[in-house]
CSV table of C-alpha atoms in Angstrom, one decimal:
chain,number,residue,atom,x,y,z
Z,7,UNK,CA,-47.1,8.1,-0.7
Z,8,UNK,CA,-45.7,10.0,-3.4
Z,9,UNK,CA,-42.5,7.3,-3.4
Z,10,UNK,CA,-44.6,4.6,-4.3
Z,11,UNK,CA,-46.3,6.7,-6.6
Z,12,UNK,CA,-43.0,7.1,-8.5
Z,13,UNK,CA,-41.7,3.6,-8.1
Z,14,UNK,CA,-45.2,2.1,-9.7
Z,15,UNK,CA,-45.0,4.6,-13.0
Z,16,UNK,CA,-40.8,3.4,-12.9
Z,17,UNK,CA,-39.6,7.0,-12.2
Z,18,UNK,CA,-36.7,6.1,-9.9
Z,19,UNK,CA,-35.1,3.9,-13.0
Z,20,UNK,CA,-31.2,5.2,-12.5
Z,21,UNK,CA,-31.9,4.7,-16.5
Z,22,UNK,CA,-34.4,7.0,-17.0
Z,23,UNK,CA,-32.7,9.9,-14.5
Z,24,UNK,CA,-29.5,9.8,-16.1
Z,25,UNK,CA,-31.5,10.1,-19.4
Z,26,UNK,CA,-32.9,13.8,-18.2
Z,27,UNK,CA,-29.7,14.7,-16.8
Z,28,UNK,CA,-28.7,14.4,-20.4
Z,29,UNK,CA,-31.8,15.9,-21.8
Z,30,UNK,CA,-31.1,18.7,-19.5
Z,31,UNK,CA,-27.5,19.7,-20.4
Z,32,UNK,CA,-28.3,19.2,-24.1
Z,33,UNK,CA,-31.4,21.6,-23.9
Z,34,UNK,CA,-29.4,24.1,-21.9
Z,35,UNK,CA,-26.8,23.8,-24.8
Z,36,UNK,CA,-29.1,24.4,-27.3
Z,37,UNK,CA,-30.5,27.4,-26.1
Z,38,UNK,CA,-27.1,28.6,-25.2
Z,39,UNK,CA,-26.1,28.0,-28.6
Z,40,UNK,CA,-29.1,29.4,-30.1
Z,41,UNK,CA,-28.8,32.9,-28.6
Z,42,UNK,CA,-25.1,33.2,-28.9
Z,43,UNK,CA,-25.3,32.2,-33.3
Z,44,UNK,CA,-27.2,34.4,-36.0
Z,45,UNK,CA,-28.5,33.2,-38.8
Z,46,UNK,CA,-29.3,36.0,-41.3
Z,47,UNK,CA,-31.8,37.5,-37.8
Z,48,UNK,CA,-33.4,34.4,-38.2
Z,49,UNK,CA,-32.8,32.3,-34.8
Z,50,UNK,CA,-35.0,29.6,-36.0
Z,51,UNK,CA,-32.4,26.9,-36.5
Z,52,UNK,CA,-30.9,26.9,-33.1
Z,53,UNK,CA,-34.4,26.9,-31.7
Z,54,UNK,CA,-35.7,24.1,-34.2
Z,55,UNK,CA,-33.6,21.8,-32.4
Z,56,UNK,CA,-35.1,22.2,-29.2
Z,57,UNK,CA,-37.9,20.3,-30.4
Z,58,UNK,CA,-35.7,17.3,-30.0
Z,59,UNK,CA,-35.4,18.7,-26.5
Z,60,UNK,CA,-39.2,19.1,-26.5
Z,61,UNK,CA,-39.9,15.6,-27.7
Z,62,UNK,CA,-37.9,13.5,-25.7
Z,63,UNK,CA,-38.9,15.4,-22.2
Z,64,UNK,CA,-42.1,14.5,-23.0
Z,65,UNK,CA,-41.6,11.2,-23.7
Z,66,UNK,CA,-39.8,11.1,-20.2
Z,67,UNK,CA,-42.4,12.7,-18.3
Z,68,UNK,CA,-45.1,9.8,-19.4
Z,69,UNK,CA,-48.3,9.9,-20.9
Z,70,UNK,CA,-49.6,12.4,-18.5
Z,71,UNK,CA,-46.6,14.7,-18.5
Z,72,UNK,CA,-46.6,14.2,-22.5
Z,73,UNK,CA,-50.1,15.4,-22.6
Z,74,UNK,CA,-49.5,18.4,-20.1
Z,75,UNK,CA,-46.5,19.5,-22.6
Z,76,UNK,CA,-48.8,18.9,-25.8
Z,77,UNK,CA,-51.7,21.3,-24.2
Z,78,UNK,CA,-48.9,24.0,-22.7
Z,79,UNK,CA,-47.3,24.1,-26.6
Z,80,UNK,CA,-50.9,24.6,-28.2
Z,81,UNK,CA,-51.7,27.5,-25.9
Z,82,UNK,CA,-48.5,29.3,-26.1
Z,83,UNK,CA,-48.5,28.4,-29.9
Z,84,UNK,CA,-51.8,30.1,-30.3
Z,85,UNK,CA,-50.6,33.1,-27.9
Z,86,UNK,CA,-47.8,33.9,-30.1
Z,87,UNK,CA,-49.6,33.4,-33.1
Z,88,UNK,CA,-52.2,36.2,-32.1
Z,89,UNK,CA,-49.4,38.0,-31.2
Z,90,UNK,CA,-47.8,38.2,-34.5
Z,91,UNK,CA,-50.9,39.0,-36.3
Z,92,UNK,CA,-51.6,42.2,-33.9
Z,93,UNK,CA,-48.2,43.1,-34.3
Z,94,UNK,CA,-46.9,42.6,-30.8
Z,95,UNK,CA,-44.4,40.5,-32.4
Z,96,UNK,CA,-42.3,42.0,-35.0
Z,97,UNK,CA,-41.5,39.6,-38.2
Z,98,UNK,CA,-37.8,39.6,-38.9
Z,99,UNK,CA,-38.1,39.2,-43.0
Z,100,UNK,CA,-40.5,37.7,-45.2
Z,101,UNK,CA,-44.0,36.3,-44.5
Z,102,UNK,CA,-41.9,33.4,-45.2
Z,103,UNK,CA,-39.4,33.5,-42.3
Z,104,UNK,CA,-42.3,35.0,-40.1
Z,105,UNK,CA,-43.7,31.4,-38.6
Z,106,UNK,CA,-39.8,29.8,-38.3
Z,107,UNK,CA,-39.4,32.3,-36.6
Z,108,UNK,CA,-42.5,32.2,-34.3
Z,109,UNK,CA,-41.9,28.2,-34.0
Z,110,UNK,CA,-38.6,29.3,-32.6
Z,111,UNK,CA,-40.3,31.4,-29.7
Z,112,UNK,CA,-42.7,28.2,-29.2
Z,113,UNK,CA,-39.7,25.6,-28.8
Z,114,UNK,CA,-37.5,27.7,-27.1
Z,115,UNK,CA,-39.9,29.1,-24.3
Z,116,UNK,CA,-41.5,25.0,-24.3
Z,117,UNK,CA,-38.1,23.7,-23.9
Z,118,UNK,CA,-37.0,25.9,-21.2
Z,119,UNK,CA,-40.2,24.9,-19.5
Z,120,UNK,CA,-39.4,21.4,-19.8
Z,121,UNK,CA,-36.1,21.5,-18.9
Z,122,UNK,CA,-36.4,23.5,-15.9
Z,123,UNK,CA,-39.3,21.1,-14.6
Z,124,UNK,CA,-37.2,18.5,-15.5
Z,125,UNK,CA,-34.3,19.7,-13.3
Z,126,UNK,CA,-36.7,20.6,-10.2
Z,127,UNK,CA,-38.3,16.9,-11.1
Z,128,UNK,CA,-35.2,15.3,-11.4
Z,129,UNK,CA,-34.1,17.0,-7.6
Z,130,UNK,CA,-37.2,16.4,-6.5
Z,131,UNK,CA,-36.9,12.9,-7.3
Z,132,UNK,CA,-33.4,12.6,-5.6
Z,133,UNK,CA,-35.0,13.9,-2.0
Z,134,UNK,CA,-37.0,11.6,-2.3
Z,135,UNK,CA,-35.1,8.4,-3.2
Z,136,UNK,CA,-32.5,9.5,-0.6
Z,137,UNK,CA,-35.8,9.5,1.6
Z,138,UNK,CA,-36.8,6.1,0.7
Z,139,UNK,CA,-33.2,4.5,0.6
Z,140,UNK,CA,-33.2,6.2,4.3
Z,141,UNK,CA,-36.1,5.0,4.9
Z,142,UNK,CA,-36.0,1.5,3.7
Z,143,UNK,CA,-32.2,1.7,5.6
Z,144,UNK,CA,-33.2,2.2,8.6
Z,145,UNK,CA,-36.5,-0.4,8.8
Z,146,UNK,CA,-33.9,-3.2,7.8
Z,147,UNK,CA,-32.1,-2.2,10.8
Z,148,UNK,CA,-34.8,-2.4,13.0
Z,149,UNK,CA,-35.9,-5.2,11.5
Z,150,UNK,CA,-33.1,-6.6,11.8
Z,151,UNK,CA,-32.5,-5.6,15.5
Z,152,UNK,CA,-35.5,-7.0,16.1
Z,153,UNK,CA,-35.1,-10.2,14.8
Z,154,UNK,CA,-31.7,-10.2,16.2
Z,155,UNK,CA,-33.4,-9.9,19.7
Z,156,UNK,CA,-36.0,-12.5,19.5
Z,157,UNK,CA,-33.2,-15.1,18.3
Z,158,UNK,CA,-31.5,-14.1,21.0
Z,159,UNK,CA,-34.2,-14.4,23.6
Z,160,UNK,CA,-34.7,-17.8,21.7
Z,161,UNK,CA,-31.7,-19.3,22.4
Z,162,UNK,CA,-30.6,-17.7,25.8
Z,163,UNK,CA,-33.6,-19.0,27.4
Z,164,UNK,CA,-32.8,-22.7,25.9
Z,165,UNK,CA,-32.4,-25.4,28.6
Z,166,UNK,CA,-29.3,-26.6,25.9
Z,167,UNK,CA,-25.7,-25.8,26.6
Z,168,UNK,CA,-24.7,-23.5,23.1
Z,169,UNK,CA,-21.5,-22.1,22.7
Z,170,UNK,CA,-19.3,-21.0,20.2
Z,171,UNK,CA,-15.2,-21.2,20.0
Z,172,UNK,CA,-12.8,-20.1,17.7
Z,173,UNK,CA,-10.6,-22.6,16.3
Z,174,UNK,CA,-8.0,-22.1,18.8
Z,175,UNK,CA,-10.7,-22.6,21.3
Z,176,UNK,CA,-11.3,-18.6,22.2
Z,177,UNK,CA,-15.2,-18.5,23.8
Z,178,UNK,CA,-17.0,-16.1,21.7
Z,179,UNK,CA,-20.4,-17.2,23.0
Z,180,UNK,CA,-22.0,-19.0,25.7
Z,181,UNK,CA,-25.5,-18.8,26.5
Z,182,UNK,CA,-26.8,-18.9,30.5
Z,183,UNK,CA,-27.2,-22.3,30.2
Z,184,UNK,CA,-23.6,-23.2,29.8
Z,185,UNK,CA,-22.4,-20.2,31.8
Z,186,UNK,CA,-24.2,-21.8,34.4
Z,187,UNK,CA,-22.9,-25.6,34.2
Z,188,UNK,CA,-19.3,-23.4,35.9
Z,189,UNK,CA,-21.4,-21.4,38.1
Z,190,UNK,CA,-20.2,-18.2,36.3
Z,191,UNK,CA,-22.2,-15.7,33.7
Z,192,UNK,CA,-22.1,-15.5,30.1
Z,193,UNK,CA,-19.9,-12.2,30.2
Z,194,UNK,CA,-17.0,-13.9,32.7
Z,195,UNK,CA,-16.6,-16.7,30.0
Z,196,UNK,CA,-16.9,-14.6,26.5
Z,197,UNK,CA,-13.1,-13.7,25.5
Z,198,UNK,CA,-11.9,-16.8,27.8
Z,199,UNK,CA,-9.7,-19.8,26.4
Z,200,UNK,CA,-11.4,-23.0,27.0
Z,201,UNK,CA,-8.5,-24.3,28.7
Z,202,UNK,CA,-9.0,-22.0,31.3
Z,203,UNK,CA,-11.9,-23.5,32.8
Z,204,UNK,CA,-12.2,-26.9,31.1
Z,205,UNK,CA,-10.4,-30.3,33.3
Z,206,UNK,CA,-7.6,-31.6,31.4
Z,207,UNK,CA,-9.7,-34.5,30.3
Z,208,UNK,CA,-12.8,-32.6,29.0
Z,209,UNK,CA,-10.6,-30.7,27.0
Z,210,UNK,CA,-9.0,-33.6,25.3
Z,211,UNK,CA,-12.4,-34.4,24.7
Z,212,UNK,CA,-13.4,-31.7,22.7
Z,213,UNK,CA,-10.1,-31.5,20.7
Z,214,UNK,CA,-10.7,-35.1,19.6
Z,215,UNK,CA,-14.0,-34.4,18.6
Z,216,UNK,CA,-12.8,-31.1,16.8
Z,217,UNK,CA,-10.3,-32.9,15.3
Z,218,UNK,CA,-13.3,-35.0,13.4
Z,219,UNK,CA,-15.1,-32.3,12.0
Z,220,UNK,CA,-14.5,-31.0,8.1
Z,221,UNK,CA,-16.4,-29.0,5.3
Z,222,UNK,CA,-17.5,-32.3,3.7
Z,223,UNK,CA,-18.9,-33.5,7.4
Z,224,UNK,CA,-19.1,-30.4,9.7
Z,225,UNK,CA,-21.6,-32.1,12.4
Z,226,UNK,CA,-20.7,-35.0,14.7
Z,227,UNK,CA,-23.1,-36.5,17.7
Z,228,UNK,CA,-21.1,-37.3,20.8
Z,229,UNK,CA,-21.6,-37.9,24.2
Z,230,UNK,CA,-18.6,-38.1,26.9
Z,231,UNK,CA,-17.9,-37.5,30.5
Z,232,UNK,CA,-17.1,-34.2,32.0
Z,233,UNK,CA,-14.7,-33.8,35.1
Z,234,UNK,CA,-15.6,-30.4,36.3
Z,235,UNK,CA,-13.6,-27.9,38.3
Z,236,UNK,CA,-14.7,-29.3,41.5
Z,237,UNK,CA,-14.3,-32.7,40.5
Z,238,UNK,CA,-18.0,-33.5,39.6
Z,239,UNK,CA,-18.6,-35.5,36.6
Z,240,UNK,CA,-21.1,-34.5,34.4
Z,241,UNK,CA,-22.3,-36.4,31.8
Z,242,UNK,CA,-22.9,-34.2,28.5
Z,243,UNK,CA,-24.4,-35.1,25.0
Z,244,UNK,CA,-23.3,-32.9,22.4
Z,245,UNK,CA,-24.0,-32.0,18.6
Z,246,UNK,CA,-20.9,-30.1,17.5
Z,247,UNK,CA,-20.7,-28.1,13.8
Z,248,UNK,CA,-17.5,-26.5,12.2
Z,249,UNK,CA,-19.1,-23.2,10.9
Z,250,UNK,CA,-17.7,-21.9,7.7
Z,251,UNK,CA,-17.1,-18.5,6.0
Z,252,UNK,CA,-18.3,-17.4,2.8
Z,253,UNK,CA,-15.0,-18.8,0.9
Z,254,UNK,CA,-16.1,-22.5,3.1
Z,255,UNK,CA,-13.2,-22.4,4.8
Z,256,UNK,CA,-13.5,-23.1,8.7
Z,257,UNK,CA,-14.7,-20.0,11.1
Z,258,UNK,CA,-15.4,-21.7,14.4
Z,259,UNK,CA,-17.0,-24.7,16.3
Z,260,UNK,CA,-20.9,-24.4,17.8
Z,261,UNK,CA,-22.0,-26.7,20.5
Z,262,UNK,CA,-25.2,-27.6,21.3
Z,263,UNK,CA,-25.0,-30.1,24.2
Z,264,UNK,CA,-27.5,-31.2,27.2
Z,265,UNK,CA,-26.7,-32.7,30.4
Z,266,UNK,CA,-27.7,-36.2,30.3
Z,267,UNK,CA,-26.5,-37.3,33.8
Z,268,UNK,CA,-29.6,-38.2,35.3
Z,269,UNK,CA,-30.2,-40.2,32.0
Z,270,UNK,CA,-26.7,-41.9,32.9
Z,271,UNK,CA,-27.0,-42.8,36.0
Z,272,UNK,CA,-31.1,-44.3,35.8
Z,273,UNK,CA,-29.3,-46.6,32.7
Z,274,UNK,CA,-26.4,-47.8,35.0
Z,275,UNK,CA,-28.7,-48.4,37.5
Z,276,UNK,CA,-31.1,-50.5,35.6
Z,277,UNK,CA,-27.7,-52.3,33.7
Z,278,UNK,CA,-27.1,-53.2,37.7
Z,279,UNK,CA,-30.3,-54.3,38.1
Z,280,UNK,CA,-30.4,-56.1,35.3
Z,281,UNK,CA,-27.4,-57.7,36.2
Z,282,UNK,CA,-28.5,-58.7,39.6
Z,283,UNK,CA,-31.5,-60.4,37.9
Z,284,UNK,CA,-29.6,-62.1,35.4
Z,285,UNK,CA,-27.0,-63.6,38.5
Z,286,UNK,CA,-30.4,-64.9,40.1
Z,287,UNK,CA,-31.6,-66.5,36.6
Z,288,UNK,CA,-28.3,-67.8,35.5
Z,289,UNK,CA,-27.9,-69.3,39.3
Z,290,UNK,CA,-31.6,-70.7,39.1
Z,291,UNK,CA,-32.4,-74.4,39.6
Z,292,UNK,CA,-35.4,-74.0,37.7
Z,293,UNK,CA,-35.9,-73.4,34.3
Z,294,UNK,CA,-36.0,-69.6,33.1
Z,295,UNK,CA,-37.2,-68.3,29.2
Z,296,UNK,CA,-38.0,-65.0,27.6
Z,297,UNK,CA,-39.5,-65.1,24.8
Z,298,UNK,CA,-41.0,-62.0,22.1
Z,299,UNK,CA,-44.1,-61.2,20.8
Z,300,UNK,CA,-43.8,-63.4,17.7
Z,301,UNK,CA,-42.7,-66.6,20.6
Z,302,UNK,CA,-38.8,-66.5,19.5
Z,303,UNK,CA,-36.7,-67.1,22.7
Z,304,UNK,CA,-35.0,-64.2,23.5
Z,305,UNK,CA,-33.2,-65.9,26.7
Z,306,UNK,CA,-32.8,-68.8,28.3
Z,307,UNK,CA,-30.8,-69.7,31.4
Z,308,UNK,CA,-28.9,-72.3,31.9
Z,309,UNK,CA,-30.8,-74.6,33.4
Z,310,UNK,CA,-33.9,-74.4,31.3
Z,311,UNK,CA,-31.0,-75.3,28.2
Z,312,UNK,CA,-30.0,-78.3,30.1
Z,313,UNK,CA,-33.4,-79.2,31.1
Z,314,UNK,CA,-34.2,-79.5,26.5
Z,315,UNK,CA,-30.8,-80.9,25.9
Z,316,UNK,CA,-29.6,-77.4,24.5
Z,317,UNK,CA,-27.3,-74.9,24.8
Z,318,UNK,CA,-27.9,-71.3,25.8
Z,319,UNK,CA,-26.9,-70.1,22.3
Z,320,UNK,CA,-28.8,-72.9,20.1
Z,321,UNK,CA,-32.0,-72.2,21.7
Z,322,UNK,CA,-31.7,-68.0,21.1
Z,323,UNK,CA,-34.0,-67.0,18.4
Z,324,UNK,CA,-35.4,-70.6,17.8
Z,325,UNK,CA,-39.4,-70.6,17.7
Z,326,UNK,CA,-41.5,-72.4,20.3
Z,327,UNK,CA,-42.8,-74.1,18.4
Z,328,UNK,CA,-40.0,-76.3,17.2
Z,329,UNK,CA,-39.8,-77.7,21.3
Z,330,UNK,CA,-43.6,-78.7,21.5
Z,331,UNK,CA,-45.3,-81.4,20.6
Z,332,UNK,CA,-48.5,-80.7,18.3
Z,333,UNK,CA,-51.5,-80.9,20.9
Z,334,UNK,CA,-49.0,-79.0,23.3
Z,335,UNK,CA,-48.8,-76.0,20.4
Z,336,UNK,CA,-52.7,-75.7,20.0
Z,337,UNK,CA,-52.0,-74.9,23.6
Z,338,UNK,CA,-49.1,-72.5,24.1
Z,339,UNK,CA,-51.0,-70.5,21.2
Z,340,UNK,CA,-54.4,-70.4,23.5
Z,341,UNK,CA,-52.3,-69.4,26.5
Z,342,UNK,CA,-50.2,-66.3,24.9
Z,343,UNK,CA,-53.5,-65.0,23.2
Z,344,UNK,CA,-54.6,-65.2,27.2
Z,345,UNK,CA,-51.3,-63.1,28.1
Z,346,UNK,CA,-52.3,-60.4,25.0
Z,347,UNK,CA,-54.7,-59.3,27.6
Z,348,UNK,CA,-52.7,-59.5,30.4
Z,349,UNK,CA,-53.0,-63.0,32.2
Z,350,UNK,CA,-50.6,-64.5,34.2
Z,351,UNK,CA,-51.3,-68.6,34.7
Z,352,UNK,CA,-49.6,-71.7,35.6
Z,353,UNK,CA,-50.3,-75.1,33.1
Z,354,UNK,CA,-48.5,-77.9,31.8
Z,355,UNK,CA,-47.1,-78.4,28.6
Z,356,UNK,CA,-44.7,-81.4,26.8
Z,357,UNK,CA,-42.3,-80.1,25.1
Z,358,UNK,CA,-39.2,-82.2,23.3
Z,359,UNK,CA,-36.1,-82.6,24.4
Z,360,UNK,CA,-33.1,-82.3,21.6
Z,361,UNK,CA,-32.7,-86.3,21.5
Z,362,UNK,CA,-36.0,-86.6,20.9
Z,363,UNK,CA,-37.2,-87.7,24.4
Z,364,UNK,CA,-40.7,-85.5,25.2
Z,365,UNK,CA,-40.8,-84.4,28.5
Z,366,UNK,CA,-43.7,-82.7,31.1
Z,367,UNK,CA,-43.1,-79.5,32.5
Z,368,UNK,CA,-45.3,-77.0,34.9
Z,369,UNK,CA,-45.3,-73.8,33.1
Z,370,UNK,CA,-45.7,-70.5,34.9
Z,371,UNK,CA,-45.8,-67.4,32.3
Z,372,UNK,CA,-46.3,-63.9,32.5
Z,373,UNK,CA,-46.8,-61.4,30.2
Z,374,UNK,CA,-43.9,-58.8,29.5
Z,375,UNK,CA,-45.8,-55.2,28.8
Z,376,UNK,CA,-44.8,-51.8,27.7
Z,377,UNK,CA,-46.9,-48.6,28.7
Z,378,UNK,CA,-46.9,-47.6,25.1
Z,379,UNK,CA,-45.9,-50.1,22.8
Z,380,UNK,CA,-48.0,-52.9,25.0
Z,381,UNK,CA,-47.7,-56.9,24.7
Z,382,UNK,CA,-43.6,-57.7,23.9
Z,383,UNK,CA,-43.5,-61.4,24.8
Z,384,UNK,CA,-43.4,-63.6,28.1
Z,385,UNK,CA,-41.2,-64.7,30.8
Z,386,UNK,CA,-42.0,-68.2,32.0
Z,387,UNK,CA,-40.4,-70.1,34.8
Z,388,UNK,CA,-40.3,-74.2,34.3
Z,389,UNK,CA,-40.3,-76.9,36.4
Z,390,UNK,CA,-39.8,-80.6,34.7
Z,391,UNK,CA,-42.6,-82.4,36.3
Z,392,UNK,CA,-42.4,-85.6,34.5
Z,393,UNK,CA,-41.2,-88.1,37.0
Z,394,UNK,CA,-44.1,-86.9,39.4
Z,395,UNK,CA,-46.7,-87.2,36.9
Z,396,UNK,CA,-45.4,-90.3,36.0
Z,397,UNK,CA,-45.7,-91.4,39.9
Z,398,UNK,CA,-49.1,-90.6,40.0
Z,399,UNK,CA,-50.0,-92.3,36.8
Z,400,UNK,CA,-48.4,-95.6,38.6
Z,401,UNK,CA,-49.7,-94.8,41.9
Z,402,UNK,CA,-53.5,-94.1,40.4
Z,403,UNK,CA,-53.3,-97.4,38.6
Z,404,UNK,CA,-52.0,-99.5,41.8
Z,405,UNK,CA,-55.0,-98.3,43.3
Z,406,UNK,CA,-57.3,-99.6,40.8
Z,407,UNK,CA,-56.0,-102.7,40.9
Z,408,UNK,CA,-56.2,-103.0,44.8
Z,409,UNK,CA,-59.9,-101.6,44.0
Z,410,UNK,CA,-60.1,-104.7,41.8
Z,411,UNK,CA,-58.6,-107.3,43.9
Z,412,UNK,CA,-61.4,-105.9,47.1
């Protein structure tokens, strides 16, 4: 449109329309001053000057405007000129005086043409950057609204618990999420004091963690257990920032938390379990080890540490290796690239004793897996089976030498 028309040739320059304001009022001077002083009945000084007033209009109108001035002056020059030689224009004086004076009738009626485009121009120009500033105005607002609405779509239809407090702990904002966690809406918590809703203990809570937060480390990760109203516990995982103005001095906290109860419970669940497990290893007869994927014993129970002459702790992190004999080794290392792939067996291996003393024992292993990180080691159950291999080995031989003695 005619706007960017204007901003592309650099029109709307505050520089250049406070120049033709000044153009204007001095051309309107001059002309003013030309018709109110005589020289001799020769005008032509006062209207010289408003060739100055000529000149610099057209140099702010631009090459086109420039050339539209030029062609106007020629035509009117040569108008005039006839006009003199016919006598339509009487010559004040001499031949001499006769073309100041015409020049004057040239730059006079030229300037007043150019200042009286330049004033319509120049309020011409003014409608139409108040149009644009309008217009410009109000598309930032609605862009503006706009974006405003889709953030806020954003985050009200988060699963997250956001909120905002001033730092007396005044809500300011909640989104349905949180609003929901006290079965209330977003509008019945806005304006409230957190200790108005919040159990003693929560609140103390959130103080602490408040109390952490500064310009030079404004976000803190924290997770803690929420007694609510009812008495329910909830347990919530938060990531808390202290907002700061424009001066960074603190405005007002922002929570973004998530209720990680189910997560909670599922972990003390599986820490009983585990426990339960770990009373039935350490309480097992038999020998019990864990070991990883690179066969470093990650556990060992009691009586598998008694069984090598160990204790529990001595044996953590040491490598199978160091408890087998060599042809025993060649074995293990066949039988865990057998449990890669997901074997479970029972064989026999020797393995040796602290003191020295090498000893048989029935090995029943088990691969431990993960869904997505697959093979992480092997749980093995031993059984020291040396004095009943070494019964056999005497009761085999006995035979043979009752074979011999038939």
């Amino acid at each position: 449109g005619l706007g960017d028309v204007y901003k592309r040739q650099g029109l709307l320059a505050t520089g250049r329309v406070e120049a033709t304001s000044v153009i204007m009022i001095g051309g309107i001077f001059l002309i003013t001053a030309s018709q109110t002083f005589d020289y001799g009945g020769i005008r032509s000084p006062g209207y010289a000057g408003l060739t100055v007033v000529v000149l610099l209009a057209g140099l702010l109108l631009g090459f086109r405007g420039g050339i539209i001035v030029a062609i106007f002056s020629i035509i009117l020059g040569l108008i005039l000129s006839f006009a003199e030689m016919e006598g339509f224009i009487d010559r004040a004086g001499t031949d001499i005086q006769v073309w100041p004076y015409f020049l004057a009738h040239v730059a006079c009626i030229i300037g007043s043409l150019s200042v009286l485009f330049l004033a319509i121009r120049n309020i011409r120009l003014g409608f139409v950057q108040a149009e644009l500033a309008k217009s410009d105005r109000e598309q930032a607002l609605s862009e503006l609204a706009r974006s405003e609405a889709r953030y806020r779509a954003i985050v009200e239809d988060q699963t997250e618990l956001i909120n905002r407090v001033t730092l007396d702990g005044v809500v300011t904002y909640v989104n349905d999420a949180y609003a929901q966690l006290f079965n209330s809406k977003p509008e019945d918590i806005i304006g409230m004091s957190q200790e108005t809703f919040l159990s003693d203990h929560g609140l103390k809570n959130i103080r602490a963690v408040h109390t952490e937060l500064t310009p030079e480390q404004p976000i803190t990760t924290n997770e803690h257990l929420m007694v609510m109203q009812d008495g329910a516990e909830r347990w919530l995982q938060w990531q808390d920032r202290l907002i700061l103005d424009d001066l960074g001095e603190p405005l007002e906290y922002q929570g973004v938390g998530r209720d990680i109860t189910g997560r909670k419970q599922m972990e003390e669940e599986l820490r009983a379990s585990e426990e339960r497990y770990r009373a039935v290893a350490e309480s097992a007869l038999v020998g019990i080890g864990i070991t990883s994927e690179a066969d470093e014993f990650t556990y060992v129970n009691p009586a598998f540490a008694e069984m090598l002459g160990y204790t529990q702790t001595e044996l953590i992190n040491k490598p199978t290796r160091n408890l087998t004999t060599p042809e025993s080794y060649e074995i293990l290392v066949e039988k865990t690239t057998r449990r890669k792939l997901g074997i479970r067996e029972t064989y026999e291996l020797e393995l040796v004793r602290k003191d020295g003393v090498q000893r048989i024992f029935e090995v029943s292993a088990s691969p431990l897996s993960d869904e997505e990180a697959g093979f992480q080691g092997t749980i093995a159950v031993l059984i020291d089976v040396t004095e009943q291999r070494q019964a056999q080995i005497d009761l085999n031989r006995q035979l043979e030498e009752l074979q011999v003695i038939q």
